[in-house]
GROMACS .gro file of C-alpha atoms in nm:
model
  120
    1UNK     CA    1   0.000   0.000   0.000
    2UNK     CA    2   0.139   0.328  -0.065
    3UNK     CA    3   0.073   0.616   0.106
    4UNK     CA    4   0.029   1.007   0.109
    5UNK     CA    5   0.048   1.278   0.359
    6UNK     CA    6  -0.102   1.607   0.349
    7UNK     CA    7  -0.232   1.894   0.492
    8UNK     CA    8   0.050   2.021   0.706
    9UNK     CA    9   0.128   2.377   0.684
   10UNK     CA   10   0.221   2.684   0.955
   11UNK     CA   11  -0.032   2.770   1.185
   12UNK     CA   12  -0.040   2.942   1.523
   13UNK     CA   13  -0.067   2.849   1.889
   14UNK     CA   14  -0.451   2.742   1.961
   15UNK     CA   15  -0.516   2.703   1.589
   16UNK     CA   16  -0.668   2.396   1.434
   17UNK     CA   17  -0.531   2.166   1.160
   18UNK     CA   18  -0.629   1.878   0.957
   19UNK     CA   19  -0.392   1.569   0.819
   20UNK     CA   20  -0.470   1.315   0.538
   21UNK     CA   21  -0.349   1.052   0.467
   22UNK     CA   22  -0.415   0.858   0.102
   23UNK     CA   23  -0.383   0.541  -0.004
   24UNK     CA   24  -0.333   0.352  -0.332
   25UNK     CA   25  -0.245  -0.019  -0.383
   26UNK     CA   26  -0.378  -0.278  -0.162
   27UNK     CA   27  -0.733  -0.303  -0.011
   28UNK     CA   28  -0.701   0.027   0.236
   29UNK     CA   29  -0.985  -0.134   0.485
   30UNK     CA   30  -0.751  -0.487   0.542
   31UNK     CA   31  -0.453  -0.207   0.708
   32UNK     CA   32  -0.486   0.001   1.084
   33UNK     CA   33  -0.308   0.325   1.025
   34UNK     CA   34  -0.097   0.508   1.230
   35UNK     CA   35   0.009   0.833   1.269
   36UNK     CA   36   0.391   0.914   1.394
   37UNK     CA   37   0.535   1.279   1.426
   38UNK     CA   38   0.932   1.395   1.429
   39UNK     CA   39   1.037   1.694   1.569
   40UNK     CA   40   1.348   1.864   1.484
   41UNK     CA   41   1.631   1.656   1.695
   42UNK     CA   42   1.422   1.393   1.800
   43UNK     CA   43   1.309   1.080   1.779
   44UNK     CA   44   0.983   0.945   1.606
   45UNK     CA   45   0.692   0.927   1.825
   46UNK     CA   46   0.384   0.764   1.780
   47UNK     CA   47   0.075   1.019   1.804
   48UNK     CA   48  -0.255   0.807   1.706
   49UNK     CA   49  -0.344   0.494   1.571
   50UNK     CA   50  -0.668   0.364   1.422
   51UNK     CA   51  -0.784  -0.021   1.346
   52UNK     CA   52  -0.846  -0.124   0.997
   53UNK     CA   53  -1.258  -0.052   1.060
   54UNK     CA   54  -1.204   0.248   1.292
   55UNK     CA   55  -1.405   0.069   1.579
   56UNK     CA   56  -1.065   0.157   1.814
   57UNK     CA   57  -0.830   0.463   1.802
   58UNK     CA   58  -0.529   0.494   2.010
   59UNK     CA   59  -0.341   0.834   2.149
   60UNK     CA   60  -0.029   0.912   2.291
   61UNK     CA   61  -0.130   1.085   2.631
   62UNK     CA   62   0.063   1.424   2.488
   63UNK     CA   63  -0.203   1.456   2.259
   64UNK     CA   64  -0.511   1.301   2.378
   65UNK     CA   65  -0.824   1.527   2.373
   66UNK     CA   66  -0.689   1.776   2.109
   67UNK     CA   67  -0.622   1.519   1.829
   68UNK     CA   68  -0.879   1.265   1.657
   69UNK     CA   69  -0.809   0.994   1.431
   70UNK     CA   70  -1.046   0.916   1.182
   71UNK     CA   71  -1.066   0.699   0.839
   72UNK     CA   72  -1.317   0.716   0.545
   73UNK     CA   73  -1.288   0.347   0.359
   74UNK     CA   74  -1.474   0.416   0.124
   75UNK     CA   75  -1.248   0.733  -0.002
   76UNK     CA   76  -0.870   0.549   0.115
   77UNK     CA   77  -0.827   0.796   0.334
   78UNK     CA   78  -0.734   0.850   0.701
   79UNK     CA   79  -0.739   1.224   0.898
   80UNK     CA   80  -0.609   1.324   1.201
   81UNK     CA   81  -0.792   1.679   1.347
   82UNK     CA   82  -0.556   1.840   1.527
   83UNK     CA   83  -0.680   2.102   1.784
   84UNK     CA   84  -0.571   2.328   2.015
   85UNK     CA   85  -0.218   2.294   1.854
   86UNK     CA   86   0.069   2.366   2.085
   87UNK     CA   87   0.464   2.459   1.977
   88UNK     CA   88   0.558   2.144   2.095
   89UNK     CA   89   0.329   1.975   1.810
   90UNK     CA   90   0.605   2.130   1.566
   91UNK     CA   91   0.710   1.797   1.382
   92UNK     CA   92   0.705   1.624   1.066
   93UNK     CA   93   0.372   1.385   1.089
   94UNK     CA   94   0.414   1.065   0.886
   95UNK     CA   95   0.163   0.813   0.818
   96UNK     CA   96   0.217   0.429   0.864
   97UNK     CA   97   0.009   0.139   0.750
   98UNK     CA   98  -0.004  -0.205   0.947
   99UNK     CA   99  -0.213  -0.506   0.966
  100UNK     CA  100  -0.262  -0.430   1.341
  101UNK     CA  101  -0.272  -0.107   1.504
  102UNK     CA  102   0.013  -0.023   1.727
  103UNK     CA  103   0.198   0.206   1.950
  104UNK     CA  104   0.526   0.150   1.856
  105UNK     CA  105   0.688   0.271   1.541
  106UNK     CA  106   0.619  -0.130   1.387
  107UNK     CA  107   0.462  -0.028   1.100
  108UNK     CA  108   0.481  -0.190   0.735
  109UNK     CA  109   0.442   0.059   0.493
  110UNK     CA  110   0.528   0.467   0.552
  111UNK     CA  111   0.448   0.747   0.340
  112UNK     CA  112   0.675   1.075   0.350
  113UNK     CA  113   0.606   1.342   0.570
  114UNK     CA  114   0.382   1.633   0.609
  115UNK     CA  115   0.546   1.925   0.799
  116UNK     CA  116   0.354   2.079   1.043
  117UNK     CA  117   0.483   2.402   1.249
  118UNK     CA  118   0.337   2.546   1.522
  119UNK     CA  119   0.441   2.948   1.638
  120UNK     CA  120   0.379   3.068   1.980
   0.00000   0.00000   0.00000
């Protein structure tokens, strides 16, 4: 499955943004997505997670409440609404496709990056 990250841009402290993420390939609905973020120096961390039929979605506790993972099957595509975006959310934001959702960074497939920057 391949995949595609979007929507990232610069935005303010307190402002909103939304992520896709599009798939080609493979059947989309057989894969949980994930979605893992990078800040500048650091290491990848996973942020949210979604199973293949979106009955369960995972957070990391740094972002749970402001972010929510969703996924439209029927259009290959997976979104993470960010809210209430904080300087620390300043990262690039990959997407990752697995069989099973996870926490860790164990995912299968990756797409490149969508940059996101947050300004106080």
């Amino acid at each position: 499955v391949q995949l595609q990250a979007s929507g990232g841009g610069l935005v303010q402290a307190g402002d909103s943004l939304r992520l896709s993420c599009a798939a080609t390939g493979r059947a989309f609905s057989d894969y949980a997505i994930g979605w893992i973020r990078q800040a500048p120096g650091k290491e990848r961390e996973f942020v949210a997670a979604i199973t293949w039929s979106g009955g369960s979605t995972y957070y990391a506790d740094s972002v749970k409440g402001r972010f929510t993972i969703t996924r439209d099957n029927a259009k290959n595509t997976v979104y993470l609404q960010m809210n209430t975006l904080k300087p620390e959310d300043t990262a690039v934001y990959y997407c990752a496709a697995d069989r099973l959702a996870t926490r860790s960074l164990a995912y299968e497939y990756w797409g490149q990056g969508t940059l996101v920057t947050v300004s106080s």
